[in-house]
Amino acid sequence: MIHSPNRIIINTSALQGNYKFLTSKVGQTCQTAAVVKANGYGLGVDVVIPALEQAGAKFFYVAHFAEALTVRELTSAPIAVLGGLPRGAADDYRHNRIVPVLNTAEDIAGCPADLPAIWHIDTGMNRLGLSVNEVSALASQAKSLPILMMTHFTSSDDAESSHATEQVRKFDDCIAGLPKPFQLIPQSICNSSGIFRNENWHRAQTRPGVALYGANPTPETKNPMSPVVTMETRILQIRTARAGETVGYNQTETVEKDTLLATVGLGYADGFLRSGSSRAKLYWHGQPCKIMGRVSMDLIVVDINNLKNCPSPKQGDWLEVLGNHQSADQLAIDLGTISYEVLTSLSHRAERVIRTTH
Amino acid sequence: MIHSPNRIIINTSALQGNYKFLTSKVGQTCQTAAVVKANGYGLGVDVVIPALEQAGAKFFYVAHFAEALTVRELTSAPIAVLGGLPRGAADDYRHNRIVPVLNTAEDIAGCPADLPAIWHIDTGMNRLGLSVNEVSALASQAKSLPILMMTHFTSSDDAESSHATEQVRKFDDCIAGLPKPFQLIPQSICNSSGIFRNENWHRAQTRPGVALYGANPTPETKNPMSPVVTMETRILQIRTARAGETVGYNQTETVEKDTLLATVGLGYADGFLRSGSSRAKLYWHGQPCKIMGRVSMDLIVVDINNLKNCPSPKQGDWLEVLGNHQSADQLAIDLGTISYEVLTSLSHRAERVIRTTH
């Protein structure tokens, strides 16, 4: 036994349900690829890939080639690398049947004609991707056709923004100006949120990521996805701090009256961001226990003084970090970030427990 | 080849130099233990432990039992677990020759007489440790003597704070009130900063952590430690954003004039906190390149428009994340945190390169 003070419980049935739900949103001819970068958004590709394949996933996206190599051990399906084609890497991509997403003229020049590839057109991220201005010249000189033309949304999670609509128009206009064969190539536009915004954007393939793992792709409404991750942390000590005493590093928080505190074995080295100091909460029987003082590397202290109508927590009990009472989206607010960072920061030190039923 | 867009270069000579320097600050009879929790503050215990042993380290501290098991594969030296003794874990500790740090009465009750252990007295953290009030009763009933009595500072990094002095007084008063045998047990008080504050606090053993890895234990003065970690990230694309265009997710930053941008393969899934959005910098030839827009999961865009008297960066070139021009302490300011979180968040996806010379 490793006696870990943290456990991440992954509900693979919920993950599979989310995959199937996302598939149900698109037509029969549209493929739902699965984005599994950052080790399956922190859940572990060793768990995520088999579960998604069983649910029907036949195409995976990662960020880096090294990630693709890890995923290649787990599946024979196509794996695409969003981060492009580094100089001198073409043979390694081909040998491992990895599909590069080509973002630059240099990427395209370095891609052999017999290496299947995706062209990424930038329509407003200004991050990765071929500019609309350069695509035309590159297409007319192309050694071979890409297997997919893609673009990526900036703001599809924002129901108030019209930028996604502008981006799709720019993408469509760009493609319409390319040589005829390019107009017949399958297209991929939608991330998680995009899938929910407009059916006309689904095209040949969608690329959901965070929604698979339970985060809300439509923040303006109730989350249509099922929670996949529960995280719990064990109480290492319970103590009473006396009125006037301080808690934690640099004495940043003072208790005003005698206060019952619980110390748990979770800290920023477990991916619980230090920005949650004196602000974020853990839960006990559905009741919030506010963090007192600074989140330290391996420990957090929470206030358990005002719990009502429930058993008192004891050393060895587990508090909820993520679960029924605190979603990754909700915790993210107290950490000053988004659910994506909450998930991808999840502990490499935590014990993982797999659940296969709801 | 894994073609990683991130590399962490670890200078083991500097690490060893830091260990020796910390040892030189204390007397001959004081042991310098090494804190290697959180996978050696993110550097990797597989690299850190052999280097530190070679430099003379003979005692290691980790946070969790699972970490101790990993470290046990690398050394036969004593390993102490700061996080206590979980119920039912005593046999596993003994079998692997792991020393629990006992923080609670329950920990002490669960510790067999023949399992060497450390008693931790809380003198003001209100986090882990026996309260001064309860130690006396526990000591008079103890089944066996601990091998070490320890406490932990709240504010030894703060030269203005007198709290460390108060804590040592509280610790000494507590021990003086215990049965005679307890007064003869070796003591350990100092973390990294504490070592520099008062010779009388060194006692039998110090427990430096972050200073080993190059962070400044005396923030009010020049850093006496040598940098251990360099981190670099590769440029995946260079583009010009046109005046009025936005960069990144949710269009949070607009470029005022045509601007040359570089996109690197580093993001918050690599432990570069999202809080650095539109604020933190990467470096090229010693010149800062400010992050434009949001840090995304695997990518960051920086402004490379105003570089002077240096070659222009190109796709495939490496920008400095941590190194000669940006220490972990400095980057931490732009991320709104401390060097500890910068280091322990370091990428699990990055390639590690070991350097053994200065």
XYZ file of C-alpha atoms in Angstrom:
716
model
C 0.000 0.000 0.000
C 1.170 3.525 -0.754
C -0.995 5.188 1.935
C -1.503 8.232 -0.282
C -3.287 11.169 1.338
C -4.877 12.010 -2.018
C -7.014 9.970 -4.326
C -8.453 10.775 -7.719
C -11.465 8.666 -8.574
C -12.083 8.453 -12.304
C -15.491 7.371 -13.504
C -14.795 5.816 -16.889
C -18.511 5.215 -17.478
C -19.116 8.939 -17.195
C -16.199 9.590 -19.564
C -17.695 7.171 -22.058
C -21.133 8.696 -21.580
C -19.696 12.126 -22.317
C -18.021 10.848 -25.465
C -21.268 9.288 -26.652
C -23.248 12.418 -25.808
C -20.856 14.563 -27.840
C -21.175 12.078 -30.691
C -24.966 12.281 -30.457
C -24.774 16.040 -31.064
C -23.254 15.585 -34.528
C -24.432 13.817 -37.677
C -23.607 10.257 -38.697
C -20.903 11.400 -41.116
C -19.057 13.466 -38.524
C -16.302 11.802 -36.542
C -15.775 12.717 -32.880
C -12.018 12.765 -32.317
C -10.839 12.854 -28.701
C -8.277 15.347 -27.409
C -6.095 13.547 -24.870
C -3.167 15.939 -24.516
C -1.637 16.717 -21.112
C -1.967 13.056 -20.164
C -5.685 13.026 -20.884
C -6.251 16.368 -19.141
C -4.534 15.003 -16.059
C -6.613 11.808 -15.723
C -4.025 9.492 -17.278
C -4.009 8.322 -20.905
C -3.628 4.728 -19.720
C -7.150 4.986 -18.301
C -8.652 7.436 -20.768
C -7.630 5.894 -24.109
C -9.035 2.367 -23.581
C -12.262 3.802 -22.170
C -12.701 6.193 -25.094
C -11.890 3.529 -27.658
C -14.511 1.286 -26.112
C -16.969 4.177 -26.467
C -16.127 4.453 -30.152
C -13.265 6.961 -30.406
C -11.121 6.315 -33.486
C -8.911 9.419 -33.681
C -6.849 11.138 -30.979
C -5.129 14.508 -30.629
C -2.128 15.327 -28.438
C 0.064 18.425 -28.133
C 3.560 16.962 -28.469
C 5.257 14.102 -30.245
C 6.408 12.570 -26.951
C 2.778 12.375 -25.872
C 1.920 10.684 -29.157
C 4.539 8.019 -28.487
C 2.920 7.273 -25.134
C -0.536 7.127 -26.679
C 0.775 4.923 -29.502
C 1.488 2.230 -26.903
C -2.210 2.261 -26.043
C -3.975 2.350 -29.402
C -3.487 1.672 -33.097
C -5.824 4.540 -34.053
C -4.539 7.668 -35.798
C -2.888 10.166 -33.443
C -2.364 13.764 -34.494
C 0.167 16.142 -32.915
C -1.127 19.713 -32.668
C 2.326 21.162 -32.067
C 3.559 20.781 -35.637
C 6.460 18.963 -37.217
C 9.851 19.783 -35.677
C 12.760 19.886 -38.083
C 14.226 16.420 -38.545
C 11.254 14.633 -36.979
C 9.455 13.417 -40.121
C 10.919 9.910 -40.041
C 9.978 9.486 -36.383
C 6.420 10.603 -37.144
C 6.153 8.203 -40.070
C 7.706 5.288 -38.227
C 5.192 5.649 -35.397
C 2.252 6.481 -37.668
C 1.791 9.905 -36.084
C 0.009 12.651 -38.043
C 1.555 16.128 -37.751
C -0.646 19.195 -37.724
C 1.275 21.577 -40.002
C 1.159 25.142 -38.736
C 3.838 26.931 -40.742
C 5.315 27.083 -44.230
C 8.429 25.492 -42.736
C 6.338 22.619 -41.353
C 4.845 22.051 -44.813
C 8.239 22.235 -46.524
C 9.593 19.665 -44.076
C 6.714 17.221 -44.467
C 7.379 14.400 -46.972
C 4.672 13.756 -49.555
C 3.945 10.319 -48.114
C 3.431 11.470 -44.497
C -0.294 12.051 -43.878
C -0.755 15.502 -42.343
C -3.316 18.070 -41.285
C -3.176 21.712 -42.323
C -4.106 24.199 -39.624
C -5.391 27.578 -40.814
C -5.296 30.380 -38.271
C -8.500 32.394 -38.345
C -7.975 34.623 -35.321
C -6.027 32.952 -32.528
C -2.699 34.366 -33.718
C -1.115 31.408 -31.995
C -0.459 28.459 -34.298
C -1.565 27.959 -37.900
C -1.036 29.118 -41.448
C -2.229 32.621 -42.134
C -5.037 32.968 -44.619
C -2.706 35.038 -46.778
C -0.088 32.341 -47.153
C -2.335 29.300 -47.589
C -3.126 29.967 -51.228
C 0.493 29.957 -52.394
C 1.320 26.924 -50.252
C -1.668 24.989 -51.598
C -0.776 25.608 -55.207
C 2.744 24.229 -54.646
C 1.756 21.378 -52.304
C 3.595 18.079 -52.778
C 0.541 16.214 -51.526
C -2.891 16.867 -50.067
C -3.499 16.997 -46.328
C -5.994 14.532 -44.882
C -7.836 17.289 -42.979
C -8.098 21.082 -42.944
C -8.607 22.523 -39.467
C -8.949 25.767 -37.575
C -9.430 26.573 -33.870
C -11.864 28.845 -32.044
C -10.830 31.626 -29.678
C -14.117 32.187 -27.847
C -16.613 29.419 -28.542
C -17.184 29.066 -24.793
C -18.521 32.631 -24.755
C -22.153 32.656 -25.888
C -22.007 36.445 -26.232
C -19.096 36.458 -28.667
C -19.582 36.458 -32.426
C -15.931 35.710 -33.081
C -16.538 32.032 -33.825
C -18.925 33.007 -36.602
C -16.303 35.360 -38.056
C -13.673 32.645 -37.805
C -15.798 30.105 -39.681
C -16.524 32.672 -42.405
C -12.806 33.382 -42.729
C -12.032 29.648 -42.849
C -14.694 28.974 -45.482
C -13.614 31.948 -47.606
C -10.024 30.788 -47.416
C -10.829 27.241 -48.487
C -13.096 28.490 -51.304
C -10.102 30.304 -52.758
C -7.871 27.232 -52.819
C -7.345 24.828 -55.740
C -10.317 22.507 -56.245
C -8.805 19.398 -54.581
C -8.372 21.348 -51.336
C -12.060 22.167 -51.321
C -12.883 18.480 -51.091
C -10.681 17.756 -48.105
C -12.544 16.931 -44.857
C -12.634 19.751 -42.327
C -12.410 20.044 -38.547
C -13.364 23.214 -36.690
C -15.060 22.512 -33.379
C -13.569 22.188 -29.937
C -15.854 21.184 -27.043
C -17.836 24.408 -26.927
C -18.030 24.789 -30.695
C -19.985 21.543 -30.956
C -22.855 23.151 -29.018
C -22.905 26.432 -30.927
C -23.780 25.657 -34.539
C -24.501 22.412 -36.396
C -23.004 23.817 -39.577
C -19.619 23.920 -37.862
C -19.431 20.183 -37.157
C -18.094 19.286 -40.639
C -16.171 15.999 -40.936
C -14.636 15.866 -37.477
C -15.019 17.527 -34.080
C -12.202 17.700 -31.506
C -13.677 17.827 -27.995
C -11.288 17.911 -25.064
C -12.344 19.364 -21.735
C -16.039 18.448 -22.129
C -15.077 14.768 -22.289
C -13.667 15.135 -18.806
C -16.806 16.751 -17.423
C -16.215 20.518 -17.638
C -19.027 22.727 -18.865
C -18.697 23.605 -22.581
C -21.637 26.018 -22.311
C -20.887 28.076 -19.204
C -23.995 30.210 -19.674
C -26.236 27.203 -18.955
C -26.375 24.065 -16.807
C -23.523 21.696 -17.517
C -24.718 19.066 -19.997
C -21.708 16.830 -19.266
C -21.382 14.267 -16.485
C -18.672 14.674 -13.858
C -15.789 12.263 -14.445
C -13.357 13.158 -11.678
C -13.721 13.025 -7.933
C -10.744 14.040 -5.833
C -10.452 13.510 -2.100
C -7.763 14.370 0.401
C -7.160 12.803 3.782
C -7.117 14.608 7.099
C -3.688 14.197 8.692
C -4.470 16.160 11.844
C -7.253 17.972 13.650
C -6.395 20.727 16.105
C -7.857 23.734 17.815
C -6.179 27.046 17.110
C -6.661 29.498 19.951
C -8.072 32.978 19.432
C -5.327 35.292 18.191
C -3.096 32.537 16.832
C -2.029 32.537 13.210
C -2.172 29.738 10.672
C 0.479 28.702 8.176
C 3.435 30.313 6.464
C 4.108 33.987 7.065
C 1.216 34.185 9.528
C -1.139 35.532 6.884
C -4.347 34.525 8.653
C -5.322 34.980 12.287
C -8.149 33.073 13.946
C -10.544 35.379 15.748
C -11.886 32.809 18.186
C -10.885 29.281 19.187
C -11.273 27.400 15.914
C -11.239 23.741 14.971
C -8.891 23.167 12.032
C -8.181 20.164 9.842
C -4.853 19.738 8.040
C -4.945 17.683 4.836
C -2.132 16.175 2.809
C -2.723 18.256 -0.307
C -0.705 21.211 -1.548
C 0.490 23.043 -4.613
C 2.916 20.240 -5.405
C -0.245 18.176 -5.854
C -1.553 20.709 -8.347
C -3.828 22.530 -5.913
C -2.826 26.059 -6.895
C -1.381 28.282 -4.214
C -3.727 31.029 -5.460
C -6.455 29.302 -3.423
C -4.800 30.461 -0.171
C -7.351 31.835 2.355
C -10.061 31.547 -0.287
C -10.811 28.154 -1.810
C -12.801 25.461 -0.018
C -12.818 21.753 0.544
C -16.064 19.978 1.430
C -17.234 17.723 4.236
C -20.733 16.255 3.943
C -21.572 18.956 1.456
C -20.438 21.790 3.701
C -17.629 24.148 2.679
C -14.470 24.234 4.806
C -12.531 27.370 3.920
C -8.765 27.259 3.529
C -7.007 29.060 6.366
C -3.746 30.804 5.534
C -1.434 29.784 2.758
C -1.635 26.646 0.693
C 1.763 25.062 1.293
C 3.648 22.575 -0.842
C 2.094 19.452 0.619
C -0.456 20.685 3.142
C -3.602 22.764 3.448
C -5.379 23.803 6.637
C -9.154 24.252 6.550
C -11.668 25.643 9.016
C -14.028 22.896 10.250
C -15.497 24.938 13.071
C -18.967 25.590 11.734
C -20.085 22.216 10.447
C -23.707 21.379 11.260
C -25.850 18.246 11.369
C -23.100 15.881 10.325
C -20.501 13.689 12.020
C -17.348 15.543 13.060
C -14.438 14.840 10.719
C -11.595 12.836 12.257
C -7.952 12.162 11.439
C -7.967 9.730 8.514
C -11.278 10.971 7.053
C -11.441 12.266 3.481
C -12.494 15.751 2.436
C -13.851 16.432 -1.046
C -11.653 18.477 -3.364
C -13.630 17.795 -6.545
C -16.923 15.950 -6.597
C -20.641 16.348 -6.095
C -20.300 19.564 -4.110
C -17.428 21.204 -5.965
C -16.922 20.864 -9.710
C -13.666 21.719 -11.436
C -15.470 24.760 -12.878
C -16.461 25.932 -9.379
C -13.077 25.318 -7.764
C -11.466 27.155 -10.678
C -13.278 30.359 -9.687
C -11.700 30.313 -6.210
C -8.292 29.568 -7.727
C -8.614 32.439 -10.203
C -8.372 30.161 -13.217
C -10.390 27.811 -15.430
C -11.336 24.156 -15.062
C -8.752 23.187 -17.683
C -5.894 24.252 -15.420
C -7.537 22.616 -12.405
C -7.714 19.300 -14.264
C -4.312 19.331 -15.957
C -2.626 20.248 -12.658
C -4.091 17.222 -10.908
C -1.679 15.396 -8.759
C 0.943 13.072 -10.074
C 1.303 12.022 -6.436
C -2.342 11.049 -5.926
C -3.535 7.506 -5.977
C -5.880 6.884 -8.887
C -8.990 4.800 -8.390
C -11.007 3.686 -11.412
C -14.785 3.365 -11.252
C -16.642 1.783 -14.122
C -20.231 2.368 -13.007
C -22.298 5.449 -12.281
C 14.024 11.204 -30.213
C 11.031 12.698 -28.453
C 11.329 16.145 -30.096
C 10.117 17.844 -26.922
C 9.465 21.568 -27.178
C 10.599 21.993 -23.567
C 13.801 21.094 -21.852
C 14.846 21.375 -18.241
C 18.589 21.482 -17.802
C 19.668 20.433 -14.334
C 23.120 21.390 -13.158
C 23.988 18.699 -10.634
C 27.305 20.383 -9.815
C 25.420 23.479 -8.719
C 23.056 21.316 -6.659
C 26.039 19.671 -4.989
C 27.680 23.040 -4.476
C 24.530 24.314 -2.792
C 24.428 21.294 -0.500
C 28.058 21.801 0.470
C 27.534 25.521 1.014
C 24.606 24.839 3.352
C 26.766 22.312 5.181
C 29.536 24.888 5.515
C 27.124 27.204 7.338
C 26.664 24.749 10.217
C 29.042 23.144 12.695
C 30.741 19.776 12.325
C 28.280 18.069 14.623
C 25.236 19.269 12.686
C 23.892 17.067 9.917
C 22.463 18.644 6.765
C 19.459 16.549 5.774
C 18.018 17.126 2.299
C 14.330 17.720 1.632
C 13.450 15.988 -1.626
C 9.659 15.976 -1.513
C 7.558 16.751 -4.587
C 9.956 14.703 -6.688
C 12.951 16.731 -5.568
C 11.122 20.061 -5.973
C 10.256 19.078 -9.533
C 13.779 18.218 -10.673
C 13.411 14.455 -10.342
C 14.587 12.391 -7.386
C 16.379 10.017 -9.767
C 18.768 12.878 -10.553
C 18.710 14.693 -7.230
C 19.298 11.821 -4.787
C 22.509 10.396 -6.308
C 23.939 13.891 -6.713
C 23.157 14.848 -3.124
C 24.509 11.567 -1.757
C 27.718 12.166 -3.645
C 27.883 15.596 -2.004
C 27.514 14.006 1.421
C 23.781 13.893 2.160
C 22.903 11.054 4.511
C 19.303 11.791 5.507
C 16.300 12.647 3.321
C 12.829 14.074 3.919
C 9.732 13.539 1.801
C 6.068 14.473 2.308
C 4.327 11.162 1.667
C 5.010 7.475 2.132
C 4.642 6.820 -1.612
C 7.451 9.300 -2.222
C 9.567 7.506 0.362
C 9.117 4.238 -1.512
C 10.409 5.890 -4.689
C 13.375 7.385 -2.859
C 14.081 4.054 -1.147
C 14.877 2.611 -4.604
C 17.616 5.226 -4.916
C 19.340 5.223 -1.534
C 19.847 3.169 1.591
C 19.989 6.314 3.771
C 17.267 7.109 6.319
C 14.144 8.659 4.771
C 11.628 10.501 6.918
C 7.996 11.140 5.956
C 6.756 14.544 7.121
C 3.097 13.628 6.626
C 2.839 11.355 9.649
C 1.912 7.726 10.131
C -1.412 6.743 8.547
C -3.432 4.190 10.436
C -2.353 0.676 9.480
C 0.850 1.797 7.793
C 3.391 0.962 10.528
C 4.427 -2.387 9.055
C 4.968 -0.833 5.630
C 7.125 1.898 7.176
C 9.201 -0.630 9.101
C 9.563 -3.016 6.190
C 10.951 -0.212 4.014
C 12.988 1.401 6.783
C 11.007 4.650 6.550
C 10.926 7.013 9.542
C 7.536 8.587 10.277
C 7.327 12.133 11.581
C 4.661 11.823 14.283
C 2.381 14.858 14.348
C -0.557 13.763 16.486
C -1.360 11.733 19.590
C -2.974 9.214 17.269
C 0.260 8.959 15.253
C 2.191 8.281 18.457
C -0.340 5.719 19.678
C -0.104 3.912 16.342
C 3.697 3.840 16.236
C 5.239 0.582 17.512
C 8.045 0.916 20.036
C 10.565 -0.548 17.608
C 9.819 1.810 14.710
C 12.254 4.750 14.807
C 10.279 7.989 14.618
C 10.542 11.769 14.836
C 8.301 13.876 17.046
C 7.141 17.157 15.526
C 6.187 19.906 17.949
C 4.046 22.703 16.544
C 5.297 26.089 17.699
C 3.124 28.370 15.582
C 2.304 26.957 12.155
C -0.993 25.473 13.348
C -0.605 22.987 10.543
C 1.013 19.716 11.589
C 2.630 18.827 14.890
C 1.951 18.065 18.526
C 0.766 21.042 20.506
C 3.034 22.174 23.306
C 0.215 21.441 25.726
C -0.095 17.785 24.819
C 3.590 16.887 24.459
C 4.229 16.580 28.175
C 1.574 13.923 28.801
C 2.577 12.032 25.654
C 6.253 12.047 26.604
C 5.620 10.682 30.085
C 3.692 7.749 28.622
C 5.915 7.143 25.596
C 6.604 3.525 24.671
C 9.986 4.538 23.265
C 12.047 7.618 22.554
C 11.962 9.392 19.203
C 15.248 9.701 17.305
C 14.716 13.426 16.731
C 12.566 16.281 18.038
C 11.633 18.815 15.374
C 9.637 21.971 14.756
C 9.059 24.091 11.658
C 9.299 27.846 11.042
C 6.485 29.976 9.678
C 8.435 33.038 8.575
C 12.181 32.405 8.593
C 12.361 33.808 5.046
C 11.175 37.155 6.406
C 14.104 39.041 7.938
C 11.681 41.501 9.536
C 9.732 38.864 11.442
C 10.589 37.867 14.998
C 8.321 34.856 14.885
C 11.159 32.387 14.392
C 12.748 33.588 17.616
C 9.446 33.128 19.439
C 9.055 29.664 17.960
C 12.512 28.547 19.074
C 11.826 29.856 22.576
C 8.538 27.952 22.648
C 10.286 24.805 21.405
C 13.086 25.070 23.955
C 10.655 25.754 26.808
C 8.581 22.765 25.782
C 11.547 20.400 25.659
C 12.865 21.717 29.000
C 9.596 20.637 30.598
C 9.798 17.058 29.322
C 11.230 14.028 31.144
C 15.035 14.059 31.195
C 15.607 11.504 28.400
C 13.668 13.728 25.972
C 16.004 16.604 26.708
C 18.905 14.597 25.319
C 17.259 13.758 21.998
C 18.816 15.448 18.954
C 16.833 18.379 17.563
C 16.002 19.754 14.142
C 14.547 23.218 13.621
C 15.886 24.921 10.524
C 14.479 24.947 7.023
C 16.519 26.665 4.269
C 16.033 30.202 5.521
C 16.420 29.301 9.165
C 19.991 28.133 8.546
C 20.971 31.714 7.676
C 19.205 33.398 10.593
C 20.818 32.137 13.786
C 23.619 29.657 14.487
C 21.985 28.632 17.731
C 19.100 27.186 15.748
C 21.174 24.684 13.786
C 21.138 22.040 16.524
C 21.729 18.408 15.441
C 20.201 18.573 11.976
C 19.023 21.149 9.435
C 16.428 20.416 6.759
C 17.035 22.629 3.713
C 14.769 22.215 0.703
C 14.278 25.041 -1.746
C 17.756 26.560 -1.241
C 19.307 23.312 -2.478
C 17.559 23.899 -5.778
C 18.790 27.461 -6.116
C 16.039 29.664 -4.687
C 16.989 32.542 -2.424
C 16.663 31.680 1.298
C 17.405 35.296 2.250
C 15.140 37.329 -0.024
C 16.275 40.622 1.526
C 19.785 40.148 0.090
C 21.555 38.770 -2.956
C 20.930 35.080 -3.471
C 23.818 33.108 -1.938
C 22.789 29.928 -3.753
C 23.773 28.865 -7.275
C 21.087 28.385 -9.904
C 20.430 24.698 -10.557
C 17.648 24.756 -13.129
C 17.537 26.167 -16.621
C 14.347 25.749 -18.600
C 13.975 26.483 -22.291
C 11.055 26.281 -24.667
C 11.132 25.964 -28.413
C 9.556 28.340 -30.881
C 6.972 26.480 -32.928
C 5.968 29.423 -35.090
C 6.748 33.049 -35.799
C 4.060 35.305 -37.219
C 3.116 38.935 -37.603
C -0.144 39.975 -36.020
C -1.671 42.960 -37.743
C -2.657 46.123 -35.882
C -6.054 45.621 -34.270
C -5.904 41.846 -34.253
C -6.288 39.913 -31.022
C -4.119 37.154 -29.606
C -5.215 33.911 -27.971
C -8.279 32.653 -26.187
C -11.164 35.029 -25.562
C -9.338 37.807 -27.412
C -8.023 39.308 -24.195
C -5.137 41.193 -25.789
C -5.134 43.373 -28.895
C -1.967 44.358 -30.760
C -1.774 48.095 -31.323
C 0.558 47.940 -34.307
C 1.828 45.187 -36.580
C 3.726 42.967 -34.157
C 6.084 40.047 -34.532
C 5.009 37.163 -32.295
C 6.594 33.855 -31.376
C 4.510 30.875 -30.272
C 6.249 28.385 -27.994
C 5.279 24.870 -26.975
C 4.822 25.636 -23.287
C 1.587 26.030 -21.375
C -0.069 25.546 -18.042
C -0.113 21.780 -18.563
C 3.671 22.146 -18.457
C 3.407 23.883 -15.114
C 3.750 27.406 -16.456
C 0.914 28.927 -14.445
C -1.931 30.519 -16.355
C -1.665 33.475 -13.971
C 1.250 34.661 -16.115
C -1.150 35.583 -18.940
C -0.337 38.999 -20.495
C 2.264 39.575 -17.795
C 5.138 37.106 -17.453
C 8.120 37.074 -19.817
C 10.365 34.664 -21.618
C 13.878 35.730 -22.636
C 15.823 35.823 -25.883
C 19.482 36.870 -25.674
C 18.781 38.437 -22.314
C 15.852 40.502 -23.570
C 12.342 40.067 -22.167
C 9.571 38.905 -24.485
C 6.231 39.612 -22.830
C 3.435 37.051 -22.985
C 0.588 38.208 -25.219
C -2.905 37.123 -24.257
C -3.702 34.017 -22.318
C -1.351 31.218 -21.448
C -3.062 28.214 -22.982
C -2.719 24.546 -22.099
C 0.235 23.812 -24.352
C 1.129 27.131 -25.940
C 2.231 30.653 -25.107
C 2.561 33.583 -27.500
C 5.224 36.222 -26.789
C 5.994 39.604 -28.293
C 9.370 39.557 -30.088
C 8.876 42.870 -31.813
C 11.340 45.041 -29.910
C 14.462 42.920 -29.755
C 17.679 44.841 -30.333
C 21.277 44.005 -31.245
C 20.740 40.277 -31.452
C 19.866 37.719 -34.101
C 16.146 37.411 -34.817
C 14.637 34.301 -33.260
C 13.469 31.675 -35.741
C 11.181 28.646 -35.655
C 13.077 25.925 -33.777
C 15.041 28.368 -31.581
C 14.829 28.136 -27.790
C 13.597 30.888 -25.475
C 14.664 31.009 -21.843
C 11.975 30.294 -19.250
C 14.338 29.937 -16.276
C 18.037 30.670 -16.442
C 20.603 33.411 -16.318
C 18.099 36.155 -17.079
C 15.101 34.887 -15.159
C 15.386 33.061 -11.854
C 12.538 31.046 -10.358
C 12.243 33.800 -7.755
C 11.840 36.442 -10.478
C 9.397 34.475 -12.612
C 7.379 33.763 -9.465
C 6.654 37.476 -9.058
C 5.028 37.674 -12.502
C 3.052 34.510 -11.780
C 1.829 35.882 -8.452
C 3.432 33.107 -6.457
C 6.744 31.930 -4.963
C 9.682 30.054 -6.437
C 8.605 26.884 -4.652
C 5.450 26.643 -6.753
C 7.366 27.538 -9.924
C 9.791 24.679 -9.308
C 7.354 22.010 -8.150
C 5.068 22.732 -11.107
C 7.870 22.125 -13.596
C 6.883 20.080 -16.551
C 6.448 16.363 -16.422
C 6.361 16.654 -20.224
C 9.716 18.393 -20.585
C 12.858 16.627 -21.616
C 15.433 16.638 -18.830
C 19.064 17.284 -19.617
C 21.694 16.700 -16.938
C 24.813 18.883 -16.726
C 27.574 17.931 -14.374
C 29.841 20.960 -14.744
C 29.421 24.637 -14.054
